Structures are given as structure tokens and as C-alpha cells.
Short mmCIF file of C-alpha atoms and ligand atoms in Angstrom, two decimals:
data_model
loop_
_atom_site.label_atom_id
_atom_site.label_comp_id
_atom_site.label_asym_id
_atom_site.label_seq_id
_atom_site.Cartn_x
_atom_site.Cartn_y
_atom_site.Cartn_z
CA UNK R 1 100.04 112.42 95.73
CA UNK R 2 98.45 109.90 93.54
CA UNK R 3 98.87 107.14 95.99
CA UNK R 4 97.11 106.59 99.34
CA UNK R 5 98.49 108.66 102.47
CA UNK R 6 99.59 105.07 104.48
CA UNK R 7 98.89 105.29 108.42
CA UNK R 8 102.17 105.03 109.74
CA UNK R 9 102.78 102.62 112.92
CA UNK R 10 103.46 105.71 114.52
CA UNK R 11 100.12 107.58 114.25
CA UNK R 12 98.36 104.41 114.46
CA UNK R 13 100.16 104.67 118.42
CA UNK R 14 99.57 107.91 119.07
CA UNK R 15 95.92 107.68 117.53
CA UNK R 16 95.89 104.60 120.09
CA UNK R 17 97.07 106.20 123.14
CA UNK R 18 94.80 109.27 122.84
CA UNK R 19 91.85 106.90 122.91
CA UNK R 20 93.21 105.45 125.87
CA UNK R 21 93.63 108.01 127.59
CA UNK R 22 90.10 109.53 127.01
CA UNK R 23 88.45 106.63 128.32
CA UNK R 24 90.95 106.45 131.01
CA UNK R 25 91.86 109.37 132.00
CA UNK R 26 95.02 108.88 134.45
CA UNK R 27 95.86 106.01 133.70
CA UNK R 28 98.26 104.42 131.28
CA UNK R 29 98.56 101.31 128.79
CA UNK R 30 101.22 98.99 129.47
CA UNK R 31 101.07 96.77 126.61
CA UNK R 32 101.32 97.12 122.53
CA UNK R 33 101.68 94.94 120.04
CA UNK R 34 101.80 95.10 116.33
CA UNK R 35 100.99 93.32 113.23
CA UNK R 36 101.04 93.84 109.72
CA UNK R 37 98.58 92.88 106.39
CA UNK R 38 99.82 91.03 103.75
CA UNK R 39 100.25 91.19 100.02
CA UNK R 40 100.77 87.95 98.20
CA UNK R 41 102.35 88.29 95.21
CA UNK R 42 101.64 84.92 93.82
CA UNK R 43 100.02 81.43 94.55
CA UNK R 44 96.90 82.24 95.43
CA UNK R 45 94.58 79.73 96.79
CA UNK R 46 96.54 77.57 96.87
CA UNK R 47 97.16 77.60 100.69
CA UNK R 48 94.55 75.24 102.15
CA UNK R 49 95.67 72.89 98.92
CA UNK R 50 99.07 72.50 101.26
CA UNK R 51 100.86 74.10 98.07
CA UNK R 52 103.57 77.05 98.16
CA UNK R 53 102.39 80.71 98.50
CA UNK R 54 104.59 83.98 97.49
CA UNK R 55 104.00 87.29 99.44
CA UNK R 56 105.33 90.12 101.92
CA UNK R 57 104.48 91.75 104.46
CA UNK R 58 103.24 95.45 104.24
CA UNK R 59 103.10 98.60 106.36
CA UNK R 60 99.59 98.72 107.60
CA UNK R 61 98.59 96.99 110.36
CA UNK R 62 96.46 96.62 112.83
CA UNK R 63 97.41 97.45 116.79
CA UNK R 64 96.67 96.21 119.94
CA UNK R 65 96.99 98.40 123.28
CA UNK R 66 96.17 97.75 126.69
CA UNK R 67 96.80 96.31 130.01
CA UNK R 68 96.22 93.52 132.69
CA UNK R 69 94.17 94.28 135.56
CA UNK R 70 93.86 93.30 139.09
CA UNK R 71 90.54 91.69 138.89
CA UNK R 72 92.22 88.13 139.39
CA UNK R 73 88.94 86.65 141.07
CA UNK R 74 86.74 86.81 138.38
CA UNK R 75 88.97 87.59 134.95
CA UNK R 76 86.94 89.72 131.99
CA UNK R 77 88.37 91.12 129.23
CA UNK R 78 87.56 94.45 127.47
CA UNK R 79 87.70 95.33 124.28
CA UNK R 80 87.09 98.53 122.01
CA UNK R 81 87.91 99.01 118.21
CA UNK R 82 88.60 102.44 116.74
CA UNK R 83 86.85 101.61 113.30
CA UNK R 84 85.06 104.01 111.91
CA UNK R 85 81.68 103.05 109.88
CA UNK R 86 80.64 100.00 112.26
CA UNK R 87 76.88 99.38 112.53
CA UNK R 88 77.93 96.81 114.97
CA UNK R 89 79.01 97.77 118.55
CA UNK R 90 82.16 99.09 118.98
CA UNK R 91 83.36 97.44 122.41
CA UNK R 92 82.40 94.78 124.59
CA UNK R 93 83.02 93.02 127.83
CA UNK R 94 84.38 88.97 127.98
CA UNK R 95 83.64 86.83 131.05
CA UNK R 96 86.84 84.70 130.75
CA UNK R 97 85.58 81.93 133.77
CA UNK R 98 83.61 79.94 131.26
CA UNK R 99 84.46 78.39 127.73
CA UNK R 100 84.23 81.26 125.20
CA UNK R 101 81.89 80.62 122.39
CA UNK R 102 81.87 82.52 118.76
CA UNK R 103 79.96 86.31 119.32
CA UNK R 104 76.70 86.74 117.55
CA UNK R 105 77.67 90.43 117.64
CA UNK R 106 79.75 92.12 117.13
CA UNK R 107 80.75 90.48 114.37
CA UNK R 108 84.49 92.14 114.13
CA UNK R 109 85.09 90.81 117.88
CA UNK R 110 84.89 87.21 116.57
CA UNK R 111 89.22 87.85 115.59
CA UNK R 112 89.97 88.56 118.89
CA UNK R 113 87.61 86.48 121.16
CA UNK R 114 88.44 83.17 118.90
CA UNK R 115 92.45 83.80 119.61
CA UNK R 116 92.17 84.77 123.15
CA UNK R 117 89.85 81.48 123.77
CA UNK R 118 92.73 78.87 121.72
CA UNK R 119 95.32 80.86 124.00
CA UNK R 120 93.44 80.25 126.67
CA UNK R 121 93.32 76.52 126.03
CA UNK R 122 97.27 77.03 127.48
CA UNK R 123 96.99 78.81 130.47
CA UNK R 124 96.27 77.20 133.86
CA UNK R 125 92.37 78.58 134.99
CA UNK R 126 94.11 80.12 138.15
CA UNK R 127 96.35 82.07 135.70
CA UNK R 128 93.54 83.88 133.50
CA UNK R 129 94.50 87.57 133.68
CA UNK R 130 91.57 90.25 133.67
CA UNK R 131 92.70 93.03 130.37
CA UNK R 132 91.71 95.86 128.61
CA UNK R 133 92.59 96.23 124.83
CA UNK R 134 92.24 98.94 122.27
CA UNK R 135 92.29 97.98 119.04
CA UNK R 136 93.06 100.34 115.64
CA UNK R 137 93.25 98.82 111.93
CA UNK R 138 95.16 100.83 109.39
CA UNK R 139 94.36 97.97 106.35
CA UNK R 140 91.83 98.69 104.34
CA UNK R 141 88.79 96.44 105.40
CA UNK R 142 87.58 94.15 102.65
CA UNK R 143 90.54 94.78 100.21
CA UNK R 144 92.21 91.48 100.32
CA UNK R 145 94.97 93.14 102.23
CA UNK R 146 94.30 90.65 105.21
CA UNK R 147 92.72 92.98 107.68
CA UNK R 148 91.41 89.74 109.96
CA UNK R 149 94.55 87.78 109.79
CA UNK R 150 96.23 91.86 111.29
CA UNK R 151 94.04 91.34 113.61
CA UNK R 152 94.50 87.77 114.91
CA UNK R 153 98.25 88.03 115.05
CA UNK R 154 98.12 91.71 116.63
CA UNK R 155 95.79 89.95 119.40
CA UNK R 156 97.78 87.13 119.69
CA UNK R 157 101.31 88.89 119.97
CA UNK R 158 99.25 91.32 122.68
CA UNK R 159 98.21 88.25 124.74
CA UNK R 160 102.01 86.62 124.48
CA UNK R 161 103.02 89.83 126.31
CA UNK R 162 100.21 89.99 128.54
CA UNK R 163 101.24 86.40 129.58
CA UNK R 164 104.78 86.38 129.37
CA UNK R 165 106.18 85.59 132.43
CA UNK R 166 103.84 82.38 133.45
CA UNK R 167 104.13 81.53 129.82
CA UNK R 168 107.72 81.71 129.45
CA UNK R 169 108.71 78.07 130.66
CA UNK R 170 106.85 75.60 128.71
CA UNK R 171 104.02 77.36 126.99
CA UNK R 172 105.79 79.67 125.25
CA UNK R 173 104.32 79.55 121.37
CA UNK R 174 106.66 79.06 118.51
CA UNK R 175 105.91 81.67 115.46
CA UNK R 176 104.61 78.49 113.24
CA UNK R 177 102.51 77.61 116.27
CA UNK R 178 100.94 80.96 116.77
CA UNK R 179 100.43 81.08 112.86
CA UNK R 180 98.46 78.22 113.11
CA UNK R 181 96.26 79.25 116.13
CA UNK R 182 95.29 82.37 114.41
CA UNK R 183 94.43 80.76 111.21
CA UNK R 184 92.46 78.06 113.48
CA UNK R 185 90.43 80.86 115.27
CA UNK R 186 89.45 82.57 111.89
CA UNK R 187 88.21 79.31 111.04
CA UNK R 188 86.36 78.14 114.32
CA UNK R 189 85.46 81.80 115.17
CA UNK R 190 85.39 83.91 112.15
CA UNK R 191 84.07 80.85 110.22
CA UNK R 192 86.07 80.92 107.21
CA UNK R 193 88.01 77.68 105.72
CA UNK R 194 91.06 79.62 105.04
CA UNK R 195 94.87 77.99 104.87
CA UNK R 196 97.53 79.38 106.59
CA UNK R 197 98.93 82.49 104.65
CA UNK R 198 97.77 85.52 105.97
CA UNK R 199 98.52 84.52 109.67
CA UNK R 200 102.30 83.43 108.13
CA UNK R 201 103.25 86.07 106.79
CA UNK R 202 101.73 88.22 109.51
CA UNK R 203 104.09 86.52 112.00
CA UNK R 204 106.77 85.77 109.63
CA UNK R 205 107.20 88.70 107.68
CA UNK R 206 110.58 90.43 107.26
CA UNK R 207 111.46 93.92 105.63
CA UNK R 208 113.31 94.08 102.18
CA UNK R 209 111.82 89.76 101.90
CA UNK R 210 109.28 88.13 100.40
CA UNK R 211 108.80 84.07 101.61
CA UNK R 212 108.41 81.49 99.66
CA UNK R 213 105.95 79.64 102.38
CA UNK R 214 105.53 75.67 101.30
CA UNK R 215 101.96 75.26 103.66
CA UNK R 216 102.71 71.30 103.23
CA UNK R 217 105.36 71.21 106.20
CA UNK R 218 104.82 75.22 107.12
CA UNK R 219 108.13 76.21 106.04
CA UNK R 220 109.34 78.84 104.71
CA UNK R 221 112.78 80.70 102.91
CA UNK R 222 113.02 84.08 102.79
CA UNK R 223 113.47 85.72 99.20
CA UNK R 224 115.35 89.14 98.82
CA UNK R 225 113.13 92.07 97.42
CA UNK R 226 114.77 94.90 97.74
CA UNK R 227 115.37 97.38 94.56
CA UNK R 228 115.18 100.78 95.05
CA UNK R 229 114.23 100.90 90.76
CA UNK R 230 111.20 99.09 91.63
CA UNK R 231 107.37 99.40 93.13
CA UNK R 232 104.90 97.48 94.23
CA UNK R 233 101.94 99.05 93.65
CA UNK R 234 98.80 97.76 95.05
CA UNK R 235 95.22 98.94 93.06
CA UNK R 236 92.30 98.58 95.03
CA UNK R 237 89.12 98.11 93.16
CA UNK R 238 86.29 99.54 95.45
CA UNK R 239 84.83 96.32 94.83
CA UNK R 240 83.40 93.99 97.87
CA UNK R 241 81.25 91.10 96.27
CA UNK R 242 78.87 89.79 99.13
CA UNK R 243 79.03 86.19 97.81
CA UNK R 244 82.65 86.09 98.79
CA UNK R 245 82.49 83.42 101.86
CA UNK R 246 79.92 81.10 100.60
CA UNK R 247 82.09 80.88 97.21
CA UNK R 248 85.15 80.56 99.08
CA UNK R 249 84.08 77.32 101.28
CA UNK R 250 82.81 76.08 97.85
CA UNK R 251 86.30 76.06 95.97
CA UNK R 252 87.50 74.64 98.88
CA UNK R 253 85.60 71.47 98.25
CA UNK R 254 85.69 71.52 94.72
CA UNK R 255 89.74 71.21 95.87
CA UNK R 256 89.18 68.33 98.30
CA UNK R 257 87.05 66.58 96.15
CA UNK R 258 89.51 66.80 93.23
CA UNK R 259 92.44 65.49 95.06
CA UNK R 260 90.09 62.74 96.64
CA UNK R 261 89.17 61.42 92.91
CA UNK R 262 93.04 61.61 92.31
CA UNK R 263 93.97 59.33 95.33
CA UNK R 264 95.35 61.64 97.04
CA UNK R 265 95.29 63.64 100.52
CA UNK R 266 95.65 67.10 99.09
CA UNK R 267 96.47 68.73 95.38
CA UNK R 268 99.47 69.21 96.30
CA UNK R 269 100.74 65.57 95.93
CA UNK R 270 99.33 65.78 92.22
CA UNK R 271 102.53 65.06 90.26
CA UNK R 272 101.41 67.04 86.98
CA UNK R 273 98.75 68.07 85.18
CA UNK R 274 99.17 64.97 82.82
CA UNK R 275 97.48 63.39 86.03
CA UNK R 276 94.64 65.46 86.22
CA UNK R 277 94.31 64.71 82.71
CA UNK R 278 94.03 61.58 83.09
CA UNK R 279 91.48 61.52 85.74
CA UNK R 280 89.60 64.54 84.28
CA UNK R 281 86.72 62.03 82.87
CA UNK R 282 86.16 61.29 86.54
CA UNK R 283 85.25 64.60 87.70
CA UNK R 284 83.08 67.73 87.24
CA UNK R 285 83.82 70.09 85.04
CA UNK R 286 83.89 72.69 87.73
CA UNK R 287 86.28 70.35 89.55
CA UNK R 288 88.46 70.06 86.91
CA UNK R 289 88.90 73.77 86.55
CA UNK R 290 89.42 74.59 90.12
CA UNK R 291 92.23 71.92 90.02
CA UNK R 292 93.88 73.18 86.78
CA UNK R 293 94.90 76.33 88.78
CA UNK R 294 96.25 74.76 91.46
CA UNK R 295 98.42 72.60 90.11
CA UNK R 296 99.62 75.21 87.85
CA UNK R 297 99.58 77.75 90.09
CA UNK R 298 102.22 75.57 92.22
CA UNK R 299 104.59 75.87 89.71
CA UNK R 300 104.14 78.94 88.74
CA UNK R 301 104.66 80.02 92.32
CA UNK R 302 107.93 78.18 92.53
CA UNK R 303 109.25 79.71 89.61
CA UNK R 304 108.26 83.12 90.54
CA UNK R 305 109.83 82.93 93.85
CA UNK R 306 113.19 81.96 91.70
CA UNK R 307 112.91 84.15 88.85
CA UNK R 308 112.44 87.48 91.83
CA UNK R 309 115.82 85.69 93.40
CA UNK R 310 117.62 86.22 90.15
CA UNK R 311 115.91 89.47 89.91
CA UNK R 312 114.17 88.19 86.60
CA UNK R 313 111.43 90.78 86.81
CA UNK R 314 109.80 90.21 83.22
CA UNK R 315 110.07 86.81 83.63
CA UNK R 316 108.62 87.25 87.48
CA UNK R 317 105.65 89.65 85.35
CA UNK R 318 105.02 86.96 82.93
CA UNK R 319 104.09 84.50 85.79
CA UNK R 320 102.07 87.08 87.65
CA UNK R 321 99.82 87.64 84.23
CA UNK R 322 99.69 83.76 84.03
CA UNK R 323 98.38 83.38 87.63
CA UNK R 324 95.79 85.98 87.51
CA UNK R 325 94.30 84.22 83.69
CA UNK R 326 94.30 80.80 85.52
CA UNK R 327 92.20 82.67 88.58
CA UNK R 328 89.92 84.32 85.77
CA UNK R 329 89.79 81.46 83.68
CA UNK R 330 90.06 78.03 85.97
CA UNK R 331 89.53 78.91 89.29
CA UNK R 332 86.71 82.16 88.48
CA UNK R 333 87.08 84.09 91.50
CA UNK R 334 88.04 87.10 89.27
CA UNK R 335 86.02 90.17 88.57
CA UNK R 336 85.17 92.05 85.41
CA UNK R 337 86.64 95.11 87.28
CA UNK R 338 89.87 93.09 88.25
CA UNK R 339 90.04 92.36 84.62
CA UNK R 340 90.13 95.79 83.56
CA UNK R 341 92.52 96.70 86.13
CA UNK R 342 95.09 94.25 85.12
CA UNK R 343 95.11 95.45 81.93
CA UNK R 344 95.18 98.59 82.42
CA UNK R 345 98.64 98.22 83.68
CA UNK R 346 99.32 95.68 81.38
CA UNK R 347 99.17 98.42 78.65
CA UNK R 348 101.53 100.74 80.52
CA UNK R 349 105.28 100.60 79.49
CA UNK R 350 107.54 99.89 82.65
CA UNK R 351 105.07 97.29 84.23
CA UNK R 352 106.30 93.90 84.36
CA UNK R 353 102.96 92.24 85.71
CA UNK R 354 99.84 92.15 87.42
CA UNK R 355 97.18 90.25 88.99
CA UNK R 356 94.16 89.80 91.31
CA UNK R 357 95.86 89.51 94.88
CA UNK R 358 94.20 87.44 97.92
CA UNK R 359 90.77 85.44 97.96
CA UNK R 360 89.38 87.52 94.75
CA UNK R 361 85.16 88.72 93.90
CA UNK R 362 87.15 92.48 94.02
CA UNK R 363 89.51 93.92 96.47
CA UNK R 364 92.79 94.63 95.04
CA UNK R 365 95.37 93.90 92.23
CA UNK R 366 99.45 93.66 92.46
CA UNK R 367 101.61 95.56 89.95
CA UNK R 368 105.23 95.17 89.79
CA UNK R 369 106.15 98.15 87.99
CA UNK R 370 109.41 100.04 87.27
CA UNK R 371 109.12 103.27 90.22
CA UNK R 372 109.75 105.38 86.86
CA UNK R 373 106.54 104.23 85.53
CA UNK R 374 104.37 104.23 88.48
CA UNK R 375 102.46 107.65 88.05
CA UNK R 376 102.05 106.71 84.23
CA UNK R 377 100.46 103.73 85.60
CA UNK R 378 98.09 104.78 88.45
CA UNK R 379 96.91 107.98 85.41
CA UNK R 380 96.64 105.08 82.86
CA UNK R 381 94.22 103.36 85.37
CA UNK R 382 92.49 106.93 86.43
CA UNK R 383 91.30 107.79 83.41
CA UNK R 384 89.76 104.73 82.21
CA UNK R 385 88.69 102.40 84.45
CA UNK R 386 85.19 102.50 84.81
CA UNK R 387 84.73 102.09 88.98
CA UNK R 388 87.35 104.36 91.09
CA UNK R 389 90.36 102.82 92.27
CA UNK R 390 92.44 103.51 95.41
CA UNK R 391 96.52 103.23 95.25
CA UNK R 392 99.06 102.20 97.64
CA UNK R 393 102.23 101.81 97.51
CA UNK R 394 103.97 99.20 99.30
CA UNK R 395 107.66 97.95 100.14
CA UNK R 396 108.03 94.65 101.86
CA UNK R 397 107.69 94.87 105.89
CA UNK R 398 108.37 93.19 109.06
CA UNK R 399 106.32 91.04 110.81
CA UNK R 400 104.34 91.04 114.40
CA UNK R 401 106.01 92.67 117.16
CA UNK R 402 106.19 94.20 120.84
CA UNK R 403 106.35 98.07 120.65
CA UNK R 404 108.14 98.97 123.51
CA UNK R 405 105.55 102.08 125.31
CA UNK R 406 108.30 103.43 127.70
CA UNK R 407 110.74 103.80 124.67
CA UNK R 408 108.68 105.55 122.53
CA UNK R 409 107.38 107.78 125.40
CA UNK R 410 110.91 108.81 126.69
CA UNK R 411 111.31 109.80 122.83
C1 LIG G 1 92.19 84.41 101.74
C2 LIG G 1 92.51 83.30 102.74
C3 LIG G 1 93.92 82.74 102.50
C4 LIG G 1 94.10 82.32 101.04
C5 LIG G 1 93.67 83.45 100.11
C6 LIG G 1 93.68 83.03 98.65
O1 LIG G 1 93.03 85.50 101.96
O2 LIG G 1 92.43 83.80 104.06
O3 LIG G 1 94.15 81.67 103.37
O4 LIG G 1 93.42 81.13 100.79
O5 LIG G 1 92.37 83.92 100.42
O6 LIG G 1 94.97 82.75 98.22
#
């Protein structure tokens, strides 16, 4: 196989429920919840600019087991991760009677404490449940595949279960509500200024779709993808630039300051680009740039999401090329090895496009690509690009769910 072995949601239970069961022996998990990574497929950054994004849901996930316990008097929570290759601790223990503050370490428990204390924020203090929850990733960490924004919407979907009979009445979430929790904890907690996408699509995500999100009102219309011809083939770079967050939060303001000079709230209310024009003199260069791509990228993501509906792939390839030389060219958070990967598969007959996917600095690239040209694509890409790639490949999934435990034991 030339592609990645993908965790199923399967193993990643059974993988689950063997932990469990070593570390407590007798006894068994109630509770399991689900939720999957993300690819976008276009409009990228263009999220926190309250503009439209474009992408699916995949098969990897990350999962959440566990259960409540009796310990009513003084509630804790405990949690354990399965990842491999931490320096950090791998578990920890919550005291759940005072306000819950971001972790100084670890670090990776940040995703679940900041959901669990904005869930929190709805439950009565007489109603905070003592838990246990083991946690197991199967999205590659640092590949732009949304491993955080798994994990937020896993722990939140866990906790909605945990609570669901108190909760029921009149605190029951919607998904666009829980969406925007998650994305508010990586913020608060993780400290990241992301938008809303990768907590979306995690909740919203459907198989054989892709959604056309518009972040303005958090809407969203689902798009058929489903072509048996086709692949999506997702090229990971093996490249994880440390400067990522500090750049990230930087574009962001470059954003807000644009649509400031432009009189505006948010980019998104820019008309054209014959506005920015005219304001360009105003503004930094930098600024300008970061702008460009967002107010192209909005159309281009609009178009996209129509030319996939009328299963215009070549015309759907020709955007995704566009998008990833305005994110090399105006917004810079592409990589030389990106670059080379795009391509790469640009130069392979039977691929109708490519680009950088998610925040950008390295992690992955998206390839639509006829499923008769895949191998020649991922051997293209073998034998000359110069770091060493991973492959996956990916058909559009469903979103966060309950896994039902008794089911799948009396299977
Ligand atoms: C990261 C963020 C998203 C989005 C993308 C870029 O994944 O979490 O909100 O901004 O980058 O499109």
C-alpha cells in the first residue's frame, strides 16, 4: 500500500477499551463518543474573516471513553491520553469545585479542560458529575488535519452524554452552539485565535458531503461529493514549522486591521477587490496582501463549492491551484516544501488540483485526483520530493457521535 494504513473507529474502540480495562480491571466504561478531523478543501483562512469555508469531514478521529462516578460530594475528573511520544504527562486529575483555569502542563489537556470548564458554565454546581475519560487520537498531530478541534468536539459530545438527562430540558446544546464552545475553548484555553471551521465541520460533518459553511451567520449547505471515479488524496509534508501560532495571531490582525481601514467590521463585508484597491494607499503592504487573499479567496470558495455541485472537477482544480498561489503569494503561510508538493501533482496527468490545506508553515496538501491516477501520483511525489511525505486517502465522513458500548459489545 502506498497510502497510510487509516485507524479505523473500530480499533481506535477496541485499542480504547483494552486501556480501560488495564487500569481498571473489572470494571467497565459506560460512555463513548466520537469525532472526526477535518480536511478543507478550500477557503482557507478565511474563517475568523466571517467568510465561507469548503471542507469534509474525514475518518480519523479522536475518541473519548469513560464514565461518571459516584463521588458527587466533591466532583474530579480524570483524564488519560493514549498518545504515544508525549514528553508531557500523560493523565491528570481535575478538581471540578472551583473555576477551572488553563493547565500549565500538560499542555495537550488544555482541549479538554477548556470544554469541560465552558460546559460547566451550564450545569447547576449541585449537578457537577465526578468522570473518568480515556482519550485516543487517530489524526496525525501537527498535520493540519485538525487533531485539537477532534479533540474538543470528541470531549464535548462525551460530556453531552455524561450529562444528558439533567441537561435534556433547557440546556441541551444546539450543534452550532457546541461548535462555537469548542472553538471558544481552543481560544481561551488552547490560546489560539482560530474561527470556527474545524469545530464545524467536526460537529457538522456528513458522509458522501462537503459544506459550504458561510462563518458570517454559521450556516451551512451541504454539497454532494460522492464519485466513486474520484480521490481525495491528502500529502502530508513531515513539515511542523515552530513559528506557526505566533504567525497565525499575526495574520489575524493584519485581517482586522485591513477591514478596520476599509470601514468595515470584518473582510467579509468588502464588496470587491476594486475596494481594497482603492484603499490600498492607506495600508501596509503586508496588510494589503493578507487582504488580497481573502477577498479572493471568498469567491473562489463560492465558486468551488458550485463548480463540485455540478461536478466541474477541472474547473473545481483550477480554483484549488488559485487558492493555494494566493496563500503562497498574498497571504505567505506556504512552505517551499508545500510548493514542491503541489506541483508535483500538478505535473501528474489525472489530477485536477491541489493545494496547502488548513493554517499552513507545513502539514499537508489536498489533491483531487482521478482514483486511476492516484498511485501515479503518490510515485510522482516519492521519487522527487526532497523531504518524505506521508499519504492518506480520504472519502468524506460523518460528524461527532455517541457510539453505543452495549451494541458493539453484544456484536
Ligand atoms: C486553523 C484554524 C482554523 C482556520 C485554518 C485556516 O486550522 O484552526 O480556524 O483558520 O487554520 O483556514
Amino acid at each position: 500500500m502506498s497510502s497510510e494504513k487509516l485507524t479505523t473507529v473500530e480499533e481506535l474502540q477496541a485499542n480504547l477499551i483494552n486501556a480501560y480495562h488495564e487500569e481498571f480491571p473489572n470494571d467497565e466504561p459506560t460512555i463513548c463518543a466520537f469525532a472526526p478531523g477535518r480536511v478543507n478543501l478550500i477557503g482557507e483562512h478565511s474563517d475568523y474573516n466571517s467568510c465561507f469555508v469548503f471542507p469534509m469531514g474525514i475518518s480519523v478521529g479522536t475518541m473519548v471513553i469513560g464514565k461518571a462516578l459516584d463521588d458527587q460530594e466533591n466532583p474530579k475528573c480524570y483524564f488519560r491520553t493514549l498518545a504515544e511520544d508525549l514528553k508531557e504527562s500523560k493523565s491528570f486529575e481535575l478538581d471540578i469545585t472551583e473555576q477551572i483555569t488553563p493547565l500549565e502542563s500538560p499542555k495537550w489537556g488544555n482541549y479538554v479542560v477548556g470544554v469541560l470548564a465552558l460546559f460547566l458554565e451550564r450545569i447547576k454546581p449541585n449537578k457537577k458529575k465526578s468522570f473518568r475519560a480515556l482519550i485516543s487520537t487517530s489524526v496525525p498531530i501537527g498535520g493540519g488535519l485538525s487533531s485539537s478541534a477532534s479533540i474538543e468536539v470528541a470531549m464535548c459530545t462525551f460530556l453531552e452524554i455524561l450529562y444528558r438527562d439533567e441537561y435534556a430540558y433547557d440546556l441541551q446544546l444546539s450543534q452550532v452552539e457546541k461548535a462555537l464552545l469548542c472553538c471558544k475553548a481552543e481560544q481561551t484555553y488552547a490560546n489560539v485565535p482560530c474561527g470556527v471551521m474545524d469545530q464545524y465541520i467536526s460537529c457538522f460533518a456528513k458522509a458522501d458531503h462537503a459544506i459550504l459553511v458561510d462563518c458570517k451567520n454559521n450556516t451551512s449547505k451541504y454539497v454532494l461529493f460522492h464519485d466513486k471515479s474520484l480521490c481525495i488524496l491528502v500529502t502530508n509534508s513531515n513539515v511542523k514549522h515552530e513559528l506557526t501560532s505566533g504567525k497565525f495571531a499575526e495574520n489575524v490582525e493584519h485581517c482586522q486591521q485591513a477591514a478596520k481601514i476599509l470601514g468595515h467590521k470584518n473582510l467579509r463585508d468588502v464588496s470587491s477587490i476594486d475596494e481594497l484597491e482603492q484603499g490600498r494607499d492607506k495600508m501596509s503592504p503586508v496588510t494589503y496582501r493578507r487582504a488580497h487573499h481573502v477577498i479572493t479567496e471568498m469567491q473562489r470558495t463560492q465558486a468551488g463549492a458550485q463548480a463540485l455541485e455540478n461536478k466541474d472537477y477541472k474547473e473545481f482544480g483550477r480554483l484549488m491551484y488559485e487558492s493555494h498561489e494566493s496563500l503562497r503569494k498574498y497571504f505567505e503561510v506556504s512552505c517551499a516544501e508545500l510548493d514542491q508538493l503541489v506541483e508535483l501533482a500538478r505535473s501528474v496527468d489525472g489530477v485536477f488540483g491541489s493545494r496547502m490545506t488548513g493554517a499552513g508553515f507545513g502539514g499537508c496538501t489536498v489533491t483531487l485526483v482521478k482514483k486511476s491516477s492516484v498511485e501515479k501520483c503518490i510515485e510522482t511525489i516519492k521519487n522527487n520530493y526532497k523531504g518524505k511525505a506521508t499519504f492518506y486517502q480520504f472519502e468524506p465522513s460523518d460528524g461527532a457521535r455517541s457510539i453505543d458500548l452495549k451494541k458493539s459489545n453484544d456484536k
